[in-house]
Structures are given as structure tokens and as C-alpha cells.
Amino acid sequence: MTAEPAPLSQGPAGSEPVTISKIAEAAGVSVPTVSKVLNGRADVAPETRARVEELIHRHGYRRRRGPGAGRSPTIDLVFHELDSAWAIEVIRGVERIARAEGLSVVLSESGGERAPRDAWVEAVLGRQSTAAILVFSDLAPDQRARLTARSIPFVVVDPTGDTDEDLPSIGSANWNGGLVATRHLIELGHRRIAVIGGPVDVLCSRARIDGYRSALDAAGLPIDPDLIRTGDFHIEGGHGHGRDLLTSPDPPTAVFAGSDLQAMGLYEAARELGVRIPEDLSVVGYDDLPVARWVGPPLTTVRQPLTEMAEEATRLALMLSRGQQPPNLRLDLATNLVVRHSTAAPRSR
């Protein structure tokens, strides 16, 4: 059984700052041992590490260091998955700003998990990185506390869950993106419009579907639950839901796919079933990946400024690393509709 950490001694009204030496005294270890924990060193017994971490978290210790002091010239960039052109656009944005600042980028993947592994946090602490950027991920509270205690700022790109006001994050106007995509199809004359969103527990997916619902409601069109599907943002999800929708007794004449990759899967489902785009089916995607211009027919899509989002996230992380206070910790960049050749007025049935 691990012993309960001793309380820290405090001055009058708790006025004395929490120091490494006080944490060491309360934990019953040496100051160098506390320093090893703070620096993410591996040569500390698990029980000792847990005891020191608990005291750091409980008392809100935060390492005091000047801008740039003791940091390695690296930015840690972690994705939940690294398997698509979507990730390449984000990497390009982070790399562009990092290169201009003379920094290197350390790239990691969390294996599809919505939060990075603790091993990733340990590696960031060990490197004493200048900053960390997480893409489509969320930090667990204890992970946030550990990075904060070491004064390693972090920014989340496209957070998956509802964000706290004090969580630095960069996103895009997902609700408006869903609205304009659906409104475009309505203005073409479509009345039976389906949507293939992303995972139901992901914030940006819910926002895009809410925008879809709002457009239908504003046009006085019914919202049919059978036309609302939740996919995975990948080609396979678009393909599976696409086949299901197109083979239903009353198929849609248009589909808003919550990602360009899902739109690609829908294209393949339509090809297999002999459904022509846009003659028989109009399709709108989301992201405006480079491939969207080259598929046949070129895809109408909502442009999400992925590279610009990554650039802004990197700028924000570096600003925080310098001890500067940005005017906003949360920023949503604008989206816009890019009309190509995958949408047209519906044929009479």
C-alpha cells in the first residue's frame, strides 16, 4: 500500500509558494528525485512517482522558468490517427510555422484513442518540449495537470469534446459548414437530403449535423431520422452508409457527407449501384482535401482551413510558451462552400 503523501507546510494564510524542496520533504524523497519526476525521467520507482505527482497536482505546483529557459527546440504533434490526407494538411501547417521559428516537429500517433497515451506525456516531459499540439484529441485532467506543472503549453486542434474556456484550442465553424452545405442542396431543389456525419460523440460531427438540421428546419422541410447516419469520417463509413441509403425504398436525391473521405466512399457505393453523380445523386463533402478537385466528378465540398488551423494552433502554442497572454484561447476559423460538379438540380421522378 502506498503511503499517503504528507501535507505541505505553509506560511501564514498559505502565503509561501510551493517549491520543489517542500514537495520533496512532504513526499519523503530528495530534491533530485522530484526533479527527475518533473523532467519525465524513467529512473524513478512507480510508487515514488505517483506520490510526487499527487503532491504536484494537489498543490498546483507549476515550474517557474523564463520564456524558452530549459526547453528543447521541439514541438510535439500528436494525432489520434495518421492515415489520411487530412493529417498531411495539418502537419504542413505546423511544420511551416515551426520551421520559421527554428524548431523541429516530433510526430506521434495515439492509435485511434481520443486521448494520448501516458507514454506520450512522459516523452514530452522528458524532452522538455517548447510546446505540444494535439489533433482531434483530448487530454485527460491529470495529463493536462502534468504538462501545466512543467510549464509546457498545449493547444488542441479540432477538439473532440466540449471545451473548457481555459483550454487553448483551434477549430472551425462546423455548424455553419453543415448549414451552407445543406442550404446549397435545398436551393438546387432537393427535398430528400441525407447526411453521413462522423462519430456521434465528436463535437465537430454533432455541430455539422446540427447545421444540417437547422437548414432543413429553416426551409420548412421535415427531418427524417432514417436519413441521418453517423459514420467514422473514413472511406469505409461513407461506403457502407452510402450503399444502405441508396438501396433503401425511398433513397435520397442528395447526401451531405461529413468528410471528403466519406464522400469518396459514397462515390464508390454509387458507382457499384449504377447511380450517377450528379445526374441521379448530388454529393457535398467536407474539408476540401486536395483530392476533392481530382475525383470524377470534382467534389462540391465545404472548405475547412486545415493548414491555417494548424498554423494558428502553432502560433498560439508558441505565444503561450513565451509567457504571452493571447486575446483568445479559443478560435474558430471560417468555413466556405466550394461548388464544383458533384451537385445539380434533382431529376424528376
Short mmCIF file of C-alpha atoms in Angstrom, two decimals:
data_model
loop_
_atom_site.label_atom_id
_atom_site.label_comp_id
_atom_site.label_asym_id
_atom_site.label_seq_id
_atom_site.Cartn_x
_atom_site.Cartn_y
_atom_site.Cartn_z
CA MET A 1 0.00 0.00 0.00
CA THR A 2 1.34 3.43 -0.97
CA ALA A 3 1.66 5.83 1.95
CA GLU A 4 -0.49 8.94 1.91
CA PRO A 5 1.70 11.96 1.00
CA ALA A 6 2.33 14.29 3.91
CA PRO A 7 0.75 17.75 3.82
CA LEU A 8 2.96 20.62 2.75
CA SER A 9 3.93 23.10 5.41
CA GLN A 10 2.57 26.56 4.68
CA GLY A 11 3.30 30.02 5.92
CA PRO A 12 0.65 32.40 7.28
CA ALA A 13 -2.58 32.01 5.30
CA GLY A 14 -0.72 29.67 2.93
CA SER A 15 1.30 32.60 1.61
CA GLU A 16 4.55 30.74 0.99
CA PRO A 17 4.93 29.37 -2.56
CA VAL A 18 5.09 25.66 -3.19
CA THR A 19 8.67 24.72 -4.02
CA ILE A 20 10.45 21.57 -5.15
CA SER A 21 12.10 21.27 -1.74
CA LYS A 22 8.73 21.36 0.02
CA ILE A 23 7.34 18.71 -2.30
CA ALA A 24 10.43 16.58 -1.66
CA GLU A 25 10.04 16.96 2.11
CA ALA A 26 6.33 16.07 2.04
CA ALA A 27 6.95 13.07 -0.25
CA GLY A 28 9.89 11.86 1.83
CA VAL A 29 12.31 11.94 -1.12
CA SER A 30 15.25 14.03 -2.27
CA VAL A 31 15.04 17.20 -4.34
CA PRO A 32 16.82 15.47 -7.27
CA THR A 33 14.12 12.77 -7.23
CA VAL A 34 11.38 15.41 -7.55
CA SER A 35 13.36 16.99 -10.39
CA LYS A 36 13.51 13.61 -12.16
CA VAL A 37 9.72 13.30 -11.91
CA LEU A 38 9.23 16.82 -13.21
CA ASN A 39 11.54 16.11 -16.14
CA GLY A 40 9.82 12.84 -17.05
CA ARG A 41 12.88 10.71 -16.23
CA ALA A 42 12.27 6.97 -16.23
CA ASP A 43 14.63 6.09 -13.35
CA VAL A 44 12.08 6.70 -10.58
CA ALA A 45 10.13 3.93 -8.81
CA PRO A 46 6.43 3.91 -9.83
CA GLU A 47 5.26 4.30 -6.21
CA THR A 48 7.56 7.28 -5.69
CA ARG A 49 6.50 8.87 -8.97
CA ALA A 50 2.82 8.50 -8.05
CA ARG A 51 3.42 10.07 -4.61
CA VAL A 52 5.28 13.06 -6.05
CA GLU A 53 2.76 13.53 -8.88
CA GLU A 54 -0.11 13.50 -6.39
CA LEU A 55 1.51 16.30 -4.38
CA ILE A 56 2.27 18.32 -7.52
CA HIS A 57 -1.36 18.06 -8.64
CA ARG A 58 -2.87 18.61 -5.21
CA HIS A 59 -0.94 21.78 -4.51
CA GLY A 60 -0.93 23.20 -8.02
CA TYR A 61 2.83 23.35 -8.33
CA ARG A 62 3.98 24.94 -11.56
CA ARG A 63 7.58 25.23 -12.60
CA ARG A 64 8.71 28.81 -12.84
CA ARG A 65 11.02 29.43 -15.76
CA GLY A 66 11.62 32.26 -18.14
CA PRO A 67 10.49 32.15 -21.76
CA GLY A 68 12.46 29.46 -23.56
CA ALA A 69 14.54 28.55 -20.50
CA GLY A 70 15.30 24.84 -20.21
CA ARG A 71 13.21 23.90 -23.24
CA SER A 72 14.31 21.84 -26.19
CA PRO A 73 13.70 23.38 -29.65
CA THR A 74 10.89 20.94 -30.44
CA ILE A 75 7.12 20.97 -30.83
CA ASP A 76 5.32 17.73 -30.11
CA LEU A 77 2.46 16.99 -32.51
CA VAL A 78 0.17 14.07 -31.73
CA PHE A 79 -2.72 12.72 -33.82
CA HIS A 80 -5.37 10.21 -32.85
CA GLU A 81 -4.71 8.57 -36.24
CA LEU A 82 -2.21 9.12 -39.04
CA ASP A 83 -3.88 7.52 -42.02
CA SER A 84 -5.26 10.16 -44.35
CA ALA A 85 -4.62 13.26 -46.42
CA TRP A 86 -6.43 15.18 -43.66
CA ALA A 87 -3.44 14.65 -41.37
CA ILE A 88 -0.98 15.77 -44.05
CA GLU A 89 -2.68 19.17 -44.31
CA VAL A 90 -2.34 19.68 -40.54
CA ILE A 91 1.30 18.55 -40.49
CA ARG A 92 2.06 21.01 -43.28
CA GLY A 93 0.69 23.92 -41.23
CA VAL A 94 2.56 23.03 -38.03
CA GLU A 95 5.80 22.39 -39.90
CA ARG A 96 5.57 25.72 -41.74
CA ILE A 97 5.45 27.79 -38.54
CA ALA A 98 7.90 25.58 -36.64
CA ARG A 99 10.47 25.83 -39.43
CA ALA A 100 10.21 29.62 -39.47
CA GLU A 101 10.89 29.63 -35.71
CA GLY A 102 13.86 27.27 -35.95
CA LEU A 103 12.01 24.42 -34.23
CA SER A 104 11.70 20.72 -35.04
CA VAL A 105 8.44 18.77 -35.00
CA VAL A 106 8.16 15.43 -33.21
CA LEU A 107 5.24 13.46 -34.68
CA SER A 108 3.26 10.83 -32.74
CA GLU A 109 0.04 8.85 -33.03
CA SER A 110 -2.26 7.68 -30.23
CA GLY A 111 -3.51 4.62 -32.08
CA GLY A 112 -7.06 5.84 -32.64
CA GLU A 113 -7.62 6.77 -28.99
CA ARG A 114 -9.23 10.13 -28.26
CA ALA A 115 -6.59 10.92 -25.62
CA PRO A 116 -2.83 10.40 -25.99
CA ARG A 117 -1.18 7.63 -24.04
CA ASP A 118 0.60 8.43 -20.79
CA ALA A 119 3.79 7.29 -22.50
CA TRP A 120 3.42 10.23 -24.86
CA VAL A 121 3.13 12.64 -21.93
CA GLU A 122 6.24 11.08 -20.36
CA ALA A 123 8.13 11.56 -23.63
CA VAL A 124 7.11 15.23 -23.87
CA LEU A 125 8.20 15.81 -20.29
CA GLY A 126 11.48 14.02 -20.95
CA ARG A 127 12.18 16.18 -23.99
CA GLN A 128 11.04 19.33 -22.17
CA SER A 129 9.44 20.39 -25.40
CA THR A 130 8.69 24.01 -26.17
CA ALA A 131 5.00 23.18 -26.69
CA ALA A 132 2.59 20.40 -27.62
CA ILE A 133 -0.20 20.32 -30.21
CA LEU A 134 -2.90 17.68 -30.11
CA VAL A 135 -5.10 16.98 -33.12
CA PHE A 136 -8.61 15.59 -32.77
CA SER A 137 -7.70 14.57 -29.24
CA ASP A 138 -8.49 15.43 -25.66
CA LEU A 139 -6.15 15.46 -22.70
CA ALA A 140 -7.18 13.68 -19.52
CA PRO A 141 -7.27 16.04 -16.50
CA ASP A 142 -4.16 14.51 -14.96
CA GLN A 143 -2.30 14.82 -18.27
CA ARG A 144 -3.22 18.49 -18.50
CA ALA A 145 -2.05 19.00 -14.93
CA ARG A 146 1.31 17.33 -15.57
CA LEU A 147 2.07 19.45 -18.63
CA THR A 148 0.91 22.60 -16.86
CA ALA A 149 3.10 21.83 -13.84
CA ARG A 150 6.13 21.71 -16.13
CA SER A 151 5.08 24.92 -17.95
CA ILE A 152 4.73 23.09 -21.27
CA PRO A 153 1.82 24.78 -23.08
CA PHE A 154 -0.53 22.76 -25.24
CA VAL A 155 -3.15 23.57 -27.88
CA VAL A 156 -5.85 21.26 -29.24
CA VAL A 157 -6.78 21.35 -32.93
CA ASP A 158 -10.39 20.35 -33.59
CA PRO A 159 -11.17 19.14 -30.05
CA THR A 160 -13.41 16.09 -29.90
CA GLY A 161 -15.43 17.10 -26.84
CA ASP A 162 -16.92 20.25 -25.34
CA THR A 163 -14.03 22.53 -24.45
CA ASP A 164 -13.39 24.38 -21.21
CA GLU A 165 -12.96 28.12 -21.52
CA ASP A 166 -9.34 27.80 -20.37
CA LEU A 167 -8.43 25.06 -22.87
CA PRO A 168 -6.40 26.56 -25.74
CA SER A 169 -7.96 25.22 -28.93
CA ILE A 170 -8.39 25.96 -32.62
CA GLY A 171 -11.42 24.74 -34.55
CA SER A 172 -13.60 25.77 -37.45
CA ALA A 173 -17.18 26.92 -37.93
CA ASN A 174 -18.61 23.41 -38.17
CA TRP A 175 -22.26 24.35 -37.59
CA ASN A 176 -22.13 26.93 -40.36
CA GLY A 177 -20.41 24.43 -42.62
CA GLY A 178 -23.27 21.96 -42.20
CA LEU A 179 -25.77 24.76 -42.73
CA VAL A 180 -24.31 26.06 -46.00
CA ALA A 181 -23.78 22.56 -47.41
CA THR A 182 -27.42 21.61 -46.84
CA ARG A 183 -28.72 25.01 -47.91
CA HIS A 184 -26.88 24.63 -51.22
CA LEU A 185 -28.68 21.34 -51.88
CA ILE A 186 -32.04 22.84 -50.90
CA GLU A 187 -31.51 25.79 -53.24
CA LEU A 188 -30.85 23.34 -56.08
CA GLY A 189 -34.29 21.89 -55.44
CA HIS A 190 -33.50 18.79 -53.37
CA ARG A 191 -36.03 17.87 -50.72
CA ARG A 192 -34.89 14.41 -49.65
CA ILE A 193 -31.38 15.07 -48.33
CA ALA A 194 -29.37 12.63 -46.24
CA VAL A 195 -26.33 13.27 -44.06
CA ILE A 196 -23.47 10.95 -43.15
CA GLY A 197 -21.80 12.52 -40.14
CA GLY A 198 -18.86 11.42 -38.06
CA PRO A 199 -18.90 9.73 -34.64
CA VAL A 200 -21.85 10.86 -32.53
CA ASP A 201 -19.64 11.69 -29.54
CA VAL A 202 -17.36 14.05 -31.51
CA LEU A 203 -18.08 17.77 -31.18
CA CYS A 204 -17.42 18.80 -34.80
CA SER A 205 -19.61 15.96 -36.11
CA ARG A 206 -22.54 16.96 -33.91
CA ALA A 207 -22.14 20.60 -34.97
CA ARG A 208 -22.21 19.73 -38.69
CA ILE A 209 -25.35 17.62 -38.26
CA ASP A 210 -26.95 20.40 -36.22
CA GLY A 211 -26.24 22.79 -39.11
CA TYR A 212 -27.88 20.28 -41.48
CA ARG A 213 -30.97 20.11 -39.26
CA SER A 214 -31.14 23.90 -39.00
CA ALA A 215 -31.07 24.30 -42.79
CA LEU A 216 -33.92 21.80 -43.23
CA ASP A 217 -35.94 23.42 -40.46
CA ALA A 218 -35.46 26.92 -41.90
CA ALA A 219 -36.69 25.65 -45.29
CA GLY A 220 -39.75 24.02 -43.71
CA LEU A 221 -38.56 20.53 -44.66
CA PRO A 222 -39.15 17.52 -42.43
CA ILE A 223 -36.20 15.96 -40.62
CA ASP A 224 -36.26 12.22 -41.35
CA PRO A 225 -34.23 10.22 -38.77
CA ASP A 226 -33.70 7.49 -41.39
CA LEU A 227 -31.64 9.96 -43.44
CA ILE A 228 -29.27 10.83 -40.59
CA ARG A 229 -26.31 8.46 -40.32
CA THR A 230 -23.24 8.58 -38.08
CA GLY A 231 -20.08 7.27 -39.68
CA ASP A 232 -16.40 7.43 -38.83
CA PHE A 233 -15.07 10.16 -41.18
CA HIS A 234 -13.37 7.41 -43.23
CA ILE A 235 -13.98 5.98 -46.70
CA GLU A 236 -15.39 2.74 -45.32
CA GLY A 237 -18.07 4.55 -43.34
CA GLY A 238 -19.15 6.55 -46.37
CA HIS A 239 -19.27 3.42 -48.49
CA GLY A 240 -21.34 1.37 -46.04
CA HIS A 241 -23.85 4.07 -45.22
CA GLY A 242 -23.96 5.11 -48.87
CA ARG A 243 -24.99 1.64 -50.04
CA ASP A 244 -27.60 1.47 -47.29
CA LEU A 245 -29.10 4.83 -48.20
CA LEU A 246 -29.05 4.27 -51.97
CA THR A 247 -30.71 0.84 -51.73
CA SER A 248 -33.47 1.98 -49.38
CA PRO A 249 -37.10 2.02 -50.65
CA ASP A 250 -37.07 5.83 -50.84
CA PRO A 251 -33.45 6.85 -51.45
CA PRO A 252 -32.24 10.44 -51.09
CA THR A 253 -31.53 12.60 -54.11
CA ALA A 254 -28.64 14.29 -52.28
CA VAL A 255 -26.21 13.46 -49.49
CA PHE A 256 -24.10 15.74 -47.32
CA ALA A 257 -21.06 13.72 -46.27
CA GLY A 258 -19.35 14.94 -43.11
CA SER A 259 -15.89 14.50 -44.64
CA ASP A 260 -14.36 14.28 -48.10
CA LEU A 261 -13.20 10.75 -47.32
CA GLN A 262 -16.76 9.67 -46.58
CA ALA A 263 -17.80 11.34 -49.82
CA MET A 264 -15.20 9.18 -51.61
CA GLY A 265 -16.78 6.08 -50.08
CA LEU A 266 -20.20 7.29 -51.19
CA TYR A 267 -18.85 7.80 -54.74
CA GLU A 268 -17.77 4.15 -54.81
CA ALA A 269 -21.12 2.94 -53.47
CA ALA A 270 -22.90 4.94 -56.19
CA ARG A 271 -20.61 3.52 -58.87
CA GLU A 272 -21.28 -0.05 -57.72
CA LEU A 273 -25.04 0.55 -57.83
CA GLY A 274 -25.08 2.35 -61.17
CA VAL A 275 -26.10 5.67 -59.58
CA ARG A 276 -24.69 8.64 -61.49
CA ILE A 277 -23.28 11.73 -59.80
CA PRO A 278 -24.70 14.37 -60.14
CA GLU A 279 -27.43 13.19 -62.55
CA ASP A 280 -29.02 10.80 -60.04
CA LEU A 281 -27.38 11.89 -56.80
CA SER A 282 -25.83 15.14 -55.61
CA VAL A 283 -22.96 14.90 -53.12
CA VAL A 284 -21.37 17.52 -50.87
CA GLY A 285 -18.26 16.70 -48.85
CA TYR A 286 -16.41 18.45 -46.06
CA ASP A 287 -12.72 19.50 -45.69
CA ASP A 288 -11.72 20.34 -49.30
CA LEU A 289 -8.75 17.99 -49.34
CA PRO A 290 -6.59 18.27 -52.49
CA VAL A 291 -8.10 15.02 -53.83
CA ALA A 292 -11.55 16.66 -53.94
CA ARG A 293 -10.54 18.53 -57.11
CA TRP A 294 -9.43 15.41 -58.94
CA VAL A 295 -12.16 12.82 -58.35
CA GLY A 296 -14.78 12.32 -61.05
CA PRO A 297 -16.79 14.46 -60.93
CA PRO A 298 -14.85 17.08 -58.91
CA LEU A 299 -16.43 17.26 -55.46
CA THR A 300 -18.50 20.15 -54.15
CA THR A 301 -17.35 20.49 -50.56
CA VAL A 302 -17.11 22.73 -47.51
CA ARG A 303 -13.58 24.05 -47.19
CA GLN A 304 -12.24 23.60 -43.70
CA PRO A 305 -8.95 25.56 -43.50
CA LEU A 306 -6.92 22.70 -42.04
CA THR A 307 -3.47 24.11 -42.80
CA GLU A 308 -4.46 27.54 -41.46
CA MET A 309 -5.94 25.94 -38.33
CA ALA A 310 -2.64 24.15 -37.71
CA GLU A 311 -0.69 27.36 -38.27
CA GLU A 312 -2.86 29.26 -35.80
CA ALA A 313 -2.52 26.47 -33.24
CA THR A 314 1.26 26.59 -33.55
CA ARG A 315 1.35 30.37 -33.23
CA LEU A 316 -0.87 30.17 -30.14
CA ALA A 317 1.29 27.46 -28.55
CA LEU A 318 4.46 29.49 -29.13
CA MET A 319 2.83 32.62 -27.75
CA LEU A 320 1.94 30.73 -24.58
CA SER A 321 5.47 29.29 -24.37
CA ARG A 322 6.81 32.85 -24.29
CA GLY A 323 4.58 33.77 -21.38
CA GLN A 324 2.37 35.99 -23.52
CA GLN A 325 -1.37 36.18 -22.94
CA PRO A 326 -3.33 35.86 -26.20
CA PRO A 327 -6.62 37.77 -26.58
CA ASN A 328 -8.49 34.47 -27.08
CA LEU A 329 -7.67 30.92 -26.08
CA ARG A 330 -10.43 29.54 -28.31
CA LEU A 331 -10.62 30.37 -32.02
CA ASP A 332 -12.94 29.02 -34.74
CA LEU A 333 -11.87 29.77 -38.31
CA ALA A 334 -14.42 30.38 -41.05
CA THR A 335 -15.55 27.69 -43.49
CA ASN A 336 -16.88 28.25 -47.00
CA LEU A 337 -18.62 26.23 -49.70
CA VAL A 338 -16.61 25.31 -52.80
CA VAL A 339 -19.02 24.43 -55.61
CA ARG A 340 -17.73 22.01 -58.25
CA HIS A 341 -19.51 19.39 -60.35
CA SER A 342 -20.94 16.83 -57.90
CA THR A 343 -24.15 18.78 -57.26
CA ALA A 344 -27.02 19.61 -59.61
CA ALA A 345 -30.79 20.03 -59.59
CA PRO A 346 -32.64 16.75 -58.99
CA ARG A 347 -34.22 14.89 -61.89
CA SER A 348 -37.97 14.43 -61.88
CA ARG A 349 -39.02 11.05 -60.54
#
